[in-house]
Amino acid sequence: MAATGGPRVEGDFLGFSALSKCGQKGTEKRKRLNRNKKKNWKRHSDVRDVEDFLEDVRLQERTAGGLLAEKEDESLFFVDTGNEQKDSKVNKRVKPLRIDLILQPDSKVPVPKDISSHQVPNGKKLKRKRERVEKQEKKGILPRSERLLRAQLNQTKKAHKPEANNNPSRGFYDLWGHSNPLDSALEGKDQWYLEQTKKSRVKRPERLNKKPSQLPAVEVAAPGASYNPTFESHQALLLEAHEVEVKRLKMEEKLERQLKLPAGAEVTTEESRLQELCEGLVEESDDEMEEKESTEQQAVAFPQRERKTERQKKKQKEAKFLKARQEKEKTERLRRQSLFQLKSIYASLKSRQAELLRRKKLREEKRKLQSLQPRRLGRLKYQEPDIAVLLSEELTDSLRKLKPEGSLAKDRFKSFQKRNLIEPRERAKFKRKLKVKYVEKRAFREITQRERCCKMGVTPPTAAKMDSCLHTKLLWLSVIVNTVAPYQHLALARGFLFIVDVVKAWLGSCYSYD
């Protein structure tokens, strides 16, 4: 073994050494430190020899299962008696799999036995379960999973023997005769089944056998819609159409009343909207600022809760217990009294049963009525078409003069919607992608330029000398001035108008006047 402070000797047993692996070099200069101060204890103290010793001890525990100095000689050494003859076949059978070697633990440190339950996930639950299983095993009771496994092992499967098909007493028949028992299965089948090589159809779901609506496909028109109706039937149909129109007018009036502006309200315009947006841009007066500061400085007085005395708490607790006891006594008294009310309870149950039966009938009737009404299949609701009826003066005594009313295609389309075959739809609205561009002709441009310049108070130049860029700037300035002019009382608007006047003067000086 090497001396303390020197390098480790390679001849140590199994590469282990209880001494430090490396020491300080003698050539290093010793630092002069003040060890009386507590902050220098950990910072400048050299504990490498202790760490090396502990690391060596941990390595021995992992690889050898403990310190080598405490091991017996039999566990560390063996007597070499020469090469033994090894059976390769036996070794192949005994050799473990590679995956088993990988999964074996590489440390020989035993697992600690005294692990607290809180250090393991669900430790308390597993501990109680383990104790319960141990108690049941002592009594001879096995857990359910164990009983099921043993029952499966005890079951003996009987070998299935196919039945012999050599029964001499079975019936015979003439294969080419008329009375073939195999044809009895084909009796009552439809033509499609017989033609398609005896193939059975796929079973349809029950919901596909039900119609989406119980309404008839073609509804018979009212008697008043005939080309030569009676007076009573025609007047009845006119009255029905009149009621539909009155109902529609009432809905329109209701919508107008809801969208009508309240009394005293004004319609929002561009000027009012701009004025609302400009509010708050002007600085407020000092008086208003002082009022706001004074209101903010006022302290809010929070209500203070008075602490209860011990006597008050005791009385409140006694009152709470007394109330709970009284409620309990009341519940017990009512329960005893209910024994003498069996007749009334039976009558109430009977009336409730009758009420439930009545509600059930109402639900069934409502369900039947809903089956006759169109359902909402999409975004839009179904709307009844207008009643096709002729006025009294439009009725004629000849089919040649009869005025056509309604459309067969529209009637079929509405019938599909009413019978829940298709959803109500509306015509798609396509937006125009290309915008219309208005171009002012050259011959008309000079007239419009002069008119605009006269409105702005600028001397109109000739069309040949008018610069298009300046013309655009003047046009935009005129629009801005006309927009901001009504708000000259605002400070921001006044400053903006002043800037506009300066720019207008500069643009006017850019023209070459005739």
Short mmCIF file of C-alpha atoms in Angstrom, two decimals:
data_model
loop_
_atom_site.label_atom_id
_atom_site.label_comp_id
_atom_site.label_asym_id
_atom_site.label_seq_id
_atom_site.Cartn_x
_atom_site.Cartn_y
_atom_site.Cartn_z
CA MET A 1 0.00 0.00 0.00
CA ALA A 2 1.15 3.53 -0.70
CA ALA A 3 1.90 5.99 2.03
CA THR A 4 -0.54 8.69 3.00
CA GLY A 5 -0.43 11.67 0.67
CA GLY A 6 1.15 9.75 -2.26
CA PRO A 7 -0.39 8.26 -5.39
CA ARG A 8 -2.43 5.05 -5.17
CA VAL A 9 -0.56 1.82 -5.82
CA GLU A 10 -1.96 -0.23 -8.69
CA GLY A 11 -1.41 -3.45 -6.83
CA ASP A 12 -4.27 -2.96 -4.38
CA PHE A 13 -6.70 -5.83 -4.14
CA LEU A 14 -9.55 -5.45 -6.70
CA GLY A 15 -8.53 -1.85 -7.19
CA PHE A 16 -9.86 -0.80 -3.74
CA SER A 17 -8.07 1.21 -1.18
CA ALA A 18 -9.29 2.49 2.18
CA LEU A 19 -6.90 5.39 1.89
CA SER A 20 -7.22 8.54 -0.14
CA LYS A 21 -6.64 8.24 -3.87
CA CYS A 22 -4.69 11.41 -4.34
CA GLY A 23 -2.95 13.80 -2.02
CA GLN A 24 -1.75 17.33 -2.10
CA LYS A 25 1.48 18.05 -3.86
CA GLY A 26 4.36 19.05 -1.70
CA THR A 27 5.30 21.84 -4.05
CA GLU A 28 2.00 23.71 -3.52
CA LYS A 29 2.32 26.83 -1.44
CA ARG A 30 0.32 26.77 1.73
CA LYS A 31 -2.30 29.50 1.98
CA ARG A 32 -2.30 31.69 5.03
CA LEU A 33 -5.92 31.87 6.17
CA ASN A 34 -7.61 32.91 9.34
CA ARG A 35 -9.41 29.83 10.61
CA ASN A 36 -10.94 31.69 13.53
CA LYS A 37 -13.63 33.10 11.23
CA LYS A 38 -16.62 30.89 10.63
CA LYS A 39 -17.04 31.88 6.96
CA ASN A 40 -13.59 30.39 6.13
CA TRP A 41 -14.34 26.97 7.62
CA LYS A 42 -16.19 25.52 4.60
CA ARG A 43 -14.73 27.78 1.95
CA HIS A 44 -11.04 27.13 2.58
CA SER A 45 -11.03 23.83 4.49
CA ASP A 46 -9.57 20.91 2.52
CA VAL A 47 -11.85 17.86 2.87
CA ARG A 48 -10.78 16.01 -0.27
CA ASP A 49 -9.17 13.21 1.70
CA VAL A 50 -12.42 12.61 3.61
CA GLU A 51 -14.48 12.66 0.40
CA ASP A 52 -12.08 10.22 -1.28
CA PHE A 53 -12.30 7.87 1.70
CA LEU A 54 -16.12 7.95 1.73
CA GLU A 55 -16.26 7.41 -2.05
CA ASP A 56 -13.96 4.39 -1.66
CA VAL A 57 -16.23 2.96 1.07
CA ARG A 58 -19.35 3.45 -1.09
CA LEU A 59 -17.62 1.75 -4.03
CA GLN A 60 -16.76 -1.28 -1.87
CA GLU A 61 -20.38 -1.49 -0.65
CA ARG A 62 -21.73 -1.39 -4.22
CA THR A 63 -19.35 -3.93 -5.73
CA ALA A 64 -18.51 -6.28 -2.84
CA GLY A 65 -21.55 -5.81 -0.61
CA GLY A 66 -19.52 -4.35 2.27
CA LEU A 67 -16.02 -3.37 3.39
CA LEU A 68 -13.29 -5.74 2.25
CA ALA A 69 -11.62 -5.59 5.65
CA GLU A 70 -14.73 -7.10 7.24
CA LYS A 71 -15.10 -9.89 4.66
CA GLU A 72 -13.96 -13.46 5.37
CA ASP A 73 -11.14 -15.04 3.43
CA GLU A 74 -13.38 -17.72 1.90
CA SER A 75 -15.52 -15.07 0.24
CA LEU A 76 -12.49 -13.27 -1.22
CA PHE A 77 -10.15 -16.12 -2.26
CA PHE A 78 -10.51 -19.55 -3.83
CA VAL A 79 -8.16 -22.46 -4.49
CA ASP A 80 -7.20 -22.89 -8.14
CA THR A 81 -7.15 -26.64 -8.92
CA GLY A 82 -6.69 -26.40 -12.69
CA ASN A 83 -8.98 -26.31 -15.68
CA GLU A 84 -12.14 -28.37 -15.29
CA GLN A 85 -13.93 -30.06 -18.14
CA LYS A 86 -17.04 -28.04 -18.91
CA ASP A 87 -20.11 -29.35 -20.63
CA SER A 88 -21.03 -26.82 -23.35
CA LYS A 89 -24.61 -28.10 -23.68
CA VAL A 90 -25.26 -27.74 -19.97
CA ASN A 91 -23.71 -24.27 -19.97
CA LYS A 92 -25.95 -23.20 -22.84
CA ARG A 93 -29.02 -24.34 -20.95
CA VAL A 94 -27.90 -22.68 -17.72
CA LYS A 95 -26.70 -19.44 -19.36
CA PRO A 96 -29.24 -16.68 -18.63
CA LEU A 97 -30.67 -14.45 -21.29
CA ARG A 98 -29.02 -11.19 -22.17
CA ILE A 99 -32.09 -9.18 -21.14
CA ASP A 100 -32.06 -10.87 -17.71
CA LEU A 101 -28.42 -9.89 -17.24
CA ILE A 102 -29.23 -6.28 -18.14
CA LEU A 103 -32.13 -6.16 -15.68
CA GLN A 104 -30.06 -7.51 -12.78
CA PRO A 105 -29.11 -4.89 -10.19
CA ASP A 106 -25.55 -3.63 -10.50
CA SER A 107 -25.30 -2.72 -6.84
CA LYS A 108 -24.93 -5.16 -3.98
CA VAL A 109 -26.20 -2.71 -1.39
CA PRO A 110 -29.28 -4.35 0.19
CA VAL A 111 -32.62 -2.58 0.10
CA PRO A 112 -33.38 -0.91 3.43
CA LYS A 113 -36.07 -2.78 5.33
CA ASP A 114 -37.23 -0.01 7.64
CA ILE A 115 -38.78 2.30 5.02
CA SER A 116 -41.54 4.54 6.30
CA SER A 117 -44.92 4.31 4.61
CA HIS A 118 -44.89 8.00 3.69
CA GLN A 119 -41.70 7.47 1.64
CA VAL A 120 -43.47 5.11 -0.79
CA PRO A 121 -46.36 6.12 -3.07
CA ASN A 122 -49.62 4.76 -1.59
CA GLY A 123 -47.54 3.25 1.20
CA LYS A 124 -50.26 3.34 3.86
CA LYS A 125 -52.83 1.85 1.51
CA LEU A 126 -50.50 -0.99 0.44
CA LYS A 127 -49.52 -1.65 4.04
CA ARG A 128 -53.16 -1.99 5.15
CA LYS A 129 -53.88 -4.26 2.17
CA ARG A 130 -50.86 -6.45 2.98
CA GLU A 131 -51.88 -6.74 6.62
CA ARG A 132 -55.46 -7.65 5.64
CA VAL A 133 -54.21 -10.37 3.27
CA GLU A 134 -51.95 -11.80 5.97
CA LYS A 135 -54.84 -11.97 8.44
CA GLN A 136 -57.05 -13.72 5.89
CA GLU A 137 -54.30 -16.20 5.04
CA LYS A 138 -53.99 -17.09 8.73
CA LYS A 139 -57.73 -17.80 8.78
CA GLY A 140 -57.48 -19.84 5.57
CA ILE A 141 -59.28 -17.30 3.37
CA LEU A 142 -57.70 -16.64 -0.01
CA PRO A 143 -58.19 -13.41 -1.97
CA ARG A 144 -60.62 -13.36 -4.87
CA SER A 145 -57.92 -13.21 -7.57
CA GLU A 146 -56.21 -16.28 -6.09
CA ARG A 147 -59.52 -18.16 -5.93
CA LEU A 148 -60.27 -17.37 -9.58
CA LEU A 149 -56.84 -18.57 -10.70
CA ARG A 150 -57.21 -21.84 -8.79
CA ALA A 151 -60.71 -22.35 -10.20
CA GLN A 152 -59.34 -21.99 -13.73
CA LEU A 153 -56.65 -24.56 -13.01
CA ASN A 154 -59.16 -27.00 -11.54
CA GLN A 155 -61.45 -26.81 -14.53
CA THR A 156 -61.03 -29.78 -16.84
CA LYS A 157 -62.11 -29.15 -20.39
CA LYS A 158 -63.99 -31.97 -22.00
CA ALA A 159 -62.88 -32.89 -25.47
CA HIS A 160 -65.52 -32.04 -28.04
CA LYS A 161 -66.47 -35.06 -30.08
CA PRO A 162 -68.14 -34.42 -33.44
CA GLU A 163 -71.39 -36.20 -33.97
CA ALA A 164 -71.30 -39.00 -36.49
CA ASN A 165 -73.28 -38.44 -39.67
CA ASN A 166 -73.97 -42.06 -40.32
CA ASN A 167 -77.48 -42.32 -38.95
CA PRO A 168 -79.23 -44.99 -41.06
CA SER A 169 -82.69 -43.84 -39.96
CA ARG A 170 -82.42 -40.35 -41.50
CA GLY A 171 -84.96 -39.47 -44.19
CA PHE A 172 -84.25 -39.86 -47.88
CA TYR A 173 -85.87 -37.94 -50.72
CA ASP A 174 -85.74 -37.80 -54.48
CA LEU A 175 -83.33 -35.07 -55.54
CA TRP A 176 -85.14 -34.55 -58.87
CA GLY A 177 -88.65 -34.96 -57.53
CA HIS A 178 -91.26 -32.26 -57.01
CA SER A 179 -91.46 -32.61 -53.22
CA ASN A 180 -87.97 -31.42 -52.24
CA PRO A 181 -87.73 -30.50 -48.53
CA LEU A 182 -84.93 -28.01 -49.32
CA ASP A 183 -87.40 -25.88 -51.26
CA SER A 184 -89.54 -25.33 -48.16
CA ALA A 185 -87.08 -22.65 -46.95
CA LEU A 186 -87.64 -20.68 -50.17
CA GLU A 187 -91.40 -20.47 -49.86
CA GLY A 188 -92.75 -16.94 -49.38
CA LYS A 189 -89.54 -15.20 -50.56
CA ASP A 190 -89.67 -12.29 -52.98
CA GLN A 191 -88.49 -12.38 -56.57
CA TRP A 192 -85.29 -10.44 -55.83
CA TYR A 193 -84.20 -13.02 -53.27
CA LEU A 194 -84.79 -15.89 -55.70
CA GLU A 195 -82.99 -14.17 -58.59
CA GLN A 196 -79.90 -13.08 -56.63
CA THR A 197 -78.72 -16.65 -55.98
CA LYS A 198 -80.58 -16.92 -52.67
CA LYS A 199 -78.69 -14.01 -51.10
CA SER A 200 -80.22 -12.51 -47.98
CA ARG A 201 -80.49 -8.73 -47.80
CA VAL A 202 -78.71 -6.66 -45.21
CA LYS A 203 -80.93 -5.99 -42.22
CA ARG A 204 -82.08 -2.38 -42.27
CA PRO A 205 -82.08 -0.40 -39.04
CA GLU A 206 -85.48 0.31 -37.54
CA ARG A 207 -84.99 4.06 -37.84
CA LEU A 208 -84.77 3.74 -41.63
CA ASN A 209 -88.13 2.02 -41.74
CA LYS A 210 -89.83 5.06 -40.21
CA LYS A 211 -90.81 8.04 -42.27
CA PRO A 212 -89.33 11.40 -41.23
CA SER A 213 -92.83 12.87 -41.15
CA GLN A 214 -96.38 11.52 -41.05
CA LEU A 215 -97.65 14.20 -43.43
CA PRO A 216 -98.96 13.05 -46.82
CA ALA A 217 -96.77 13.58 -49.86
CA VAL A 218 -99.51 15.42 -51.76
CA GLU A 219 -101.95 17.56 -49.82
CA VAL A 220 -105.36 18.18 -51.31
CA ALA A 221 -106.07 21.87 -51.81
CA ALA A 222 -108.92 23.56 -49.95
CA PRO A 223 -112.37 23.55 -51.63
CA GLY A 224 -112.19 27.33 -51.99
CA ALA A 225 -109.17 27.01 -54.31
CA SER A 226 -111.27 25.36 -57.02
CA TYR A 227 -111.83 27.15 -60.35
CA ASN A 228 -115.56 27.18 -59.64
CA PRO A 229 -115.92 27.09 -55.81
CA THR A 230 -119.01 27.60 -53.77
CA PHE A 231 -119.53 30.97 -52.13
CA GLU A 232 -119.07 29.67 -48.56
CA SER A 233 -115.85 27.73 -49.28
CA HIS A 234 -114.35 30.64 -51.22
CA GLN A 235 -115.15 33.13 -48.44
CA ALA A 236 -113.67 30.76 -45.83
CA LEU A 237 -110.42 30.51 -47.81
CA LEU A 238 -110.33 34.30 -48.23
CA LEU A 239 -110.79 34.72 -44.48
CA GLU A 240 -107.90 32.32 -43.80
CA ALA A 241 -105.61 34.21 -46.18
CA HIS A 242 -106.72 37.49 -44.56
CA GLU A 243 -105.82 36.22 -41.08
CA VAL A 244 -102.36 35.17 -42.29
CA GLU A 245 -101.77 38.62 -43.77
CA VAL A 246 -103.01 40.38 -40.61
CA LYS A 247 -100.65 38.27 -38.49
CA ARG A 248 -97.74 39.20 -40.76
CA LEU A 249 -98.58 42.91 -40.51
CA LYS A 250 -98.70 42.68 -36.71
CA MET A 251 -95.24 41.11 -36.64
CA GLU A 252 -93.87 43.92 -38.84
CA GLU A 253 -95.43 46.58 -36.61
CA LYS A 254 -93.98 44.90 -33.53
CA LEU A 255 -90.53 44.89 -35.12
CA GLU A 256 -90.85 48.58 -35.99
CA ARG A 257 -91.85 49.43 -32.42
CA GLN A 258 -88.87 47.55 -31.04
CA LEU A 259 -86.43 49.26 -33.42
CA LYS A 260 -87.96 52.71 -32.98
CA LEU A 261 -85.84 55.28 -31.18
CA PRO A 262 -87.06 56.20 -27.70
CA ALA A 263 -88.65 59.57 -27.08
CA GLY A 264 -86.10 62.40 -26.94
CA ALA A 265 -83.30 60.36 -28.50
CA GLU A 266 -81.42 61.66 -31.52
CA VAL A 267 -80.16 59.75 -34.51
CA THR A 268 -76.40 59.19 -34.44
CA THR A 269 -74.69 61.15 -37.22
CA GLU A 270 -71.08 61.55 -38.30
CA GLU A 271 -70.85 64.91 -36.49
CA SER A 272 -72.15 63.53 -33.19
CA ARG A 273 -69.87 60.51 -33.51
CA LEU A 274 -66.81 62.68 -34.15
CA GLN A 275 -67.75 64.95 -31.25
CA GLU A 276 -68.02 61.94 -28.97
CA LEU A 277 -64.59 60.70 -30.09
CA CYS A 278 -63.03 64.15 -29.50
CA GLU A 279 -64.30 64.39 -25.92
CA GLY A 280 -61.53 64.31 -23.38
CA LEU A 281 -58.90 65.78 -25.74
CA VAL A 282 -59.35 69.29 -24.29
CA GLU A 283 -57.70 69.91 -20.96
CA GLU A 284 -60.07 70.18 -18.05
CA SER A 285 -60.21 73.22 -15.82
CA ASP A 286 -58.39 73.43 -12.49
CA ASP A 287 -61.65 73.47 -10.53
CA GLU A 288 -62.68 70.13 -11.94
CA MET A 289 -59.24 68.65 -11.20
CA GLU A 290 -59.40 69.90 -7.60
CA GLU A 291 -62.86 68.40 -7.14
CA LYS A 292 -61.63 65.03 -8.41
CA GLU A 293 -58.58 65.11 -6.11
CA SER A 294 -60.73 66.01 -3.10
CA THR A 295 -63.09 63.13 -3.77
CA GLU A 296 -60.17 60.72 -4.16
CA GLN A 297 -58.57 61.87 -0.90
CA GLN A 298 -61.68 61.21 1.11
CA ALA A 299 -61.00 58.10 3.15
CA VAL A 300 -63.53 55.34 3.01
CA ALA A 301 -64.76 54.42 6.46
CA PHE A 302 -64.88 50.63 6.72
CA PRO A 303 -67.26 49.16 9.28
CA GLN A 304 -65.42 47.74 12.27
CA ARG A 305 -66.58 44.47 13.70
CA GLU A 306 -66.89 44.32 17.44
CA ARG A 307 -65.33 41.27 19.01
CA LYS A 308 -67.70 39.09 20.99
CA THR A 309 -67.09 38.39 24.61
CA GLU A 310 -66.70 34.89 26.02
CA ARG A 311 -70.19 35.10 27.50
CA GLN A 312 -71.71 36.02 24.13
CA LYS A 313 -69.87 33.18 22.40
CA LYS A 314 -71.07 30.73 25.05
CA LYS A 315 -74.68 31.89 24.71
CA GLN A 316 -74.48 31.65 20.91
CA LYS A 317 -73.11 28.11 21.16
CA GLU A 318 -75.87 27.07 23.58
CA ALA A 319 -78.52 28.59 21.29
CA LYS A 320 -77.09 26.67 18.35
CA PHE A 321 -77.18 23.36 20.25
CA LEU A 322 -80.72 24.11 21.45
CA LYS A 323 -81.91 24.83 17.92
CA ALA A 324 -80.37 21.61 16.58
CA ARG A 325 -82.01 19.59 19.38
CA GLN A 326 -85.39 21.21 18.75
CA GLU A 327 -85.17 20.43 15.03
CA LYS A 328 -84.27 16.83 15.80
CA GLU A 329 -87.21 16.50 18.21
CA LYS A 330 -89.54 18.05 15.64
CA THR A 331 -88.40 15.59 12.97
CA GLU A 332 -88.93 12.67 15.34
CA ARG A 333 -92.39 13.96 16.30
CA LEU A 334 -93.43 14.34 12.68
CA ARG A 335 -92.20 10.83 11.91
CA ARG A 336 -94.33 9.41 14.73
CA GLN A 337 -97.34 11.41 13.62
CA SER A 338 -96.96 10.18 10.04
CA LEU A 339 -97.92 6.68 11.22
CA PHE A 340 -101.47 7.95 11.84
CA GLN A 341 -101.68 9.56 8.38
CA LEU A 342 -101.52 6.46 6.21
CA LYS A 343 -104.85 7.18 4.53
CA SER A 344 -103.89 10.72 3.57
CA ILE A 345 -100.48 9.53 2.36
CA TYR A 346 -102.14 6.84 0.26
CA ALA A 347 -104.54 9.43 -1.20
CA SER A 348 -101.67 11.80 -2.03
CA LEU A 349 -99.75 8.98 -3.72
CA LYS A 350 -102.82 8.06 -5.70
CA SER A 351 -103.36 11.66 -6.82
CA ARG A 352 -99.71 11.96 -7.74
CA GLN A 353 -99.94 8.76 -9.78
CA ALA A 354 -102.96 10.18 -11.61
CA GLU A 355 -101.08 13.44 -12.25
CA LEU A 356 -98.10 11.54 -13.66
CA LEU A 357 -100.41 9.55 -15.92
CA ARG A 358 -102.05 12.76 -17.15
CA ARG A 359 -98.65 14.30 -17.91
CA LYS A 360 -97.64 11.15 -19.76
CA LYS A 361 -100.72 11.40 -21.97
CA LEU A 362 -100.02 15.07 -22.64
CA ARG A 363 -96.45 14.24 -23.65
CA GLU A 364 -97.66 11.52 -26.00
CA GLU A 365 -100.18 13.89 -27.59
CA LYS A 366 -97.51 16.56 -27.92
CA ARG A 367 -95.17 14.03 -29.52
CA LYS A 368 -97.86 13.06 -32.02
CA LEU A 369 -98.49 16.71 -32.88
CA GLN A 370 -94.76 17.31 -33.32
CA SER A 371 -94.57 14.41 -35.77
CA LEU A 372 -97.04 16.32 -37.97
CA GLN A 373 -95.02 19.56 -37.76
CA PRO A 374 -91.84 20.35 -39.72
CA ARG A 375 -88.67 20.19 -37.66
CA ARG A 376 -85.81 22.66 -37.75
CA LEU A 377 -83.08 20.94 -39.73
CA GLY A 378 -80.82 23.89 -40.48
CA ARG A 379 -80.23 27.56 -39.78
CA LEU A 380 -83.59 28.71 -41.14
CA LYS A 381 -87.09 27.85 -39.99
CA TYR A 382 -89.75 26.48 -42.27
CA GLN A 383 -92.16 29.15 -43.52
CA GLU A 384 -95.59 28.29 -44.82
CA PRO A 385 -96.16 29.35 -48.45
CA ASP A 386 -98.75 31.94 -49.33
CA ILE A 387 -102.26 30.59 -49.77
CA ALA A 388 -103.12 30.42 -53.46
CA VAL A 389 -106.55 32.04 -53.68
CA LEU A 390 -108.32 34.20 -56.26
CA LEU A 391 -110.34 37.28 -55.39
CA SER A 392 -114.06 37.37 -56.04
CA GLU A 393 -113.68 39.55 -59.14
CA GLU A 394 -111.01 37.20 -60.54
CA LEU A 395 -113.28 34.16 -60.58
CA THR A 396 -114.44 33.16 -64.07
CA ASP A 397 -116.98 30.73 -65.47
CA SER A 398 -114.59 29.36 -68.08
CA LEU A 399 -111.29 27.51 -67.82
CA ARG A 400 -109.90 29.50 -70.74
CA LYS A 401 -110.15 32.76 -68.79
CA LEU A 402 -108.86 31.24 -65.53
CA LYS A 403 -105.86 33.07 -64.03
CA PRO A 404 -103.09 30.59 -63.04
CA GLU A 405 -102.11 30.69 -59.37
CA GLY A 406 -99.15 28.94 -57.69
CA SER A 407 -96.38 26.73 -59.11
CA LEU A 408 -96.03 22.95 -59.17
CA ALA A 409 -92.23 23.06 -58.74
CA LYS A 410 -92.48 25.43 -55.76
CA ASP A 411 -95.28 23.32 -54.27
CA ARG A 412 -93.12 20.15 -54.47
CA PHE A 413 -90.11 21.96 -53.03
CA LYS A 414 -92.14 23.24 -50.07
CA SER A 415 -93.59 19.76 -49.57
CA PHE A 416 -90.07 18.32 -49.25
CA GLN A 417 -89.23 20.95 -46.63
CA LYS A 418 -92.45 20.35 -44.70
CA ARG A 419 -91.89 16.57 -44.63
CA ASN A 420 -88.33 17.02 -43.25
CA LEU A 421 -86.68 15.65 -46.38
CA ILE A 422 -84.59 18.78 -47.05
CA GLU A 423 -83.78 21.80 -44.93
CA PRO A 424 -85.19 25.27 -45.69
CA ARG A 425 -82.80 27.26 -47.85
CA GLU A 426 -82.37 30.73 -49.27
CA ARG A 427 -80.70 32.03 -52.38
CA ALA A 428 -76.95 32.48 -51.96
CA LYS A 429 -75.74 36.07 -52.06
CA PHE A 430 -72.55 36.59 -54.06
CA LYS A 431 -70.50 39.70 -53.37
CA ARG A 432 -68.94 41.60 -56.23
CA LYS A 433 -65.19 41.10 -56.05
CA LEU A 434 -64.18 43.90 -58.45
CA LYS A 435 -65.10 47.37 -57.27
CA VAL A 436 -66.43 49.96 -59.69
CA LYS A 437 -63.86 52.63 -60.41
CA TYR A 438 -65.08 56.07 -61.49
CA VAL A 439 -62.74 57.90 -63.88
CA GLU A 440 -63.13 61.60 -64.65
CA LYS A 441 -62.64 62.44 -68.33
CA ARG A 442 -60.04 64.97 -69.38
CA ALA A 443 -62.59 67.30 -71.02
CA PHE A 444 -64.66 67.50 -67.84
CA ARG A 445 -61.73 67.72 -65.41
CA GLU A 446 -61.04 71.42 -66.03
CA ILE A 447 -64.59 72.44 -65.08
CA THR A 448 -64.58 70.46 -61.82
CA GLN A 449 -61.14 71.77 -60.87
CA ARG A 450 -62.24 75.38 -61.24
CA GLU A 451 -65.35 74.78 -59.16
CA ARG A 452 -63.37 73.15 -56.35
CA CYS A 453 -60.74 75.86 -56.34
CA CYS A 454 -63.44 78.55 -56.16
CA LYS A 455 -65.00 76.85 -53.14
CA MET A 456 -61.61 76.77 -51.36
CA GLY A 457 -60.84 80.42 -52.18
CA VAL A 458 -57.87 79.64 -54.44
CA THR A 459 -57.36 81.35 -57.81
CA PRO A 460 -58.18 78.67 -60.41
CA PRO A 461 -55.18 77.91 -62.66
CA THR A 462 -55.45 76.56 -66.17
CA ALA A 463 -55.90 72.85 -66.69
CA ALA A 464 -52.63 72.56 -68.57
CA LYS A 465 -50.58 74.02 -65.70
CA MET A 466 -52.46 72.25 -62.90
CA ASP A 467 -50.33 69.66 -61.25
CA SER A 468 -52.21 66.43 -60.52
CA CYS A 469 -50.43 65.91 -57.19
CA LEU A 470 -51.31 69.40 -55.96
CA HIS A 471 -54.87 68.93 -57.14
CA THR A 472 -55.17 65.77 -55.03
CA LYS A 473 -53.72 67.50 -51.99
CA LEU A 474 -56.12 70.41 -52.31
CA LEU A 475 -59.04 68.07 -52.67
CA TRP A 476 -58.12 66.17 -49.51
CA LEU A 477 -57.58 69.38 -47.59
CA SER A 478 -61.00 70.65 -48.58
CA VAL A 479 -62.58 67.44 -47.32
CA ILE A 480 -60.72 67.67 -43.99
CA VAL A 481 -61.64 71.34 -43.53
CA ASN A 482 -65.32 70.70 -44.17
CA THR A 483 -65.25 67.82 -41.67
CA VAL A 484 -63.47 69.65 -38.83
CA ALA A 485 -65.14 73.07 -39.32
CA PRO A 486 -68.16 72.37 -37.02
CA TYR A 487 -65.77 71.63 -34.11
CA GLN A 488 -63.83 74.90 -34.04
CA HIS A 489 -64.64 75.35 -30.34
CA LEU A 490 -62.25 72.52 -29.48
CA ALA A 491 -58.59 73.36 -28.94
CA LEU A 492 -57.33 70.44 -31.00
CA ALA A 493 -59.62 71.31 -33.91
CA ARG A 494 -58.48 74.97 -33.85
CA GLY A 495 -54.83 73.94 -33.99
CA PHE A 496 -55.54 71.54 -36.84
CA LEU A 497 -57.35 74.27 -38.85
CA PHE A 498 -54.37 76.59 -38.39
CA ILE A 499 -52.04 73.94 -39.84
CA VAL A 500 -54.44 73.43 -42.74
CA ASP A 501 -54.42 77.18 -43.52
CA VAL A 502 -50.61 77.21 -43.60
CA VAL A 503 -50.49 74.21 -45.95
CA LYS A 504 -53.18 75.75 -48.15
CA ALA A 505 -51.19 78.98 -48.48
CA TRP A 506 -48.07 77.04 -49.39
CA LEU A 507 -49.93 74.99 -52.01
CA GLY A 508 -51.49 78.15 -53.46
CA SER A 509 -48.07 79.70 -53.88
CA CYS A 510 -46.98 76.69 -55.92
CA TYR A 511 -49.35 77.57 -58.81
CA SER A 512 -48.30 79.70 -61.78
CA TYR A 513 -51.24 82.00 -62.37
CA ASP A 514 -52.16 83.36 -65.76
#
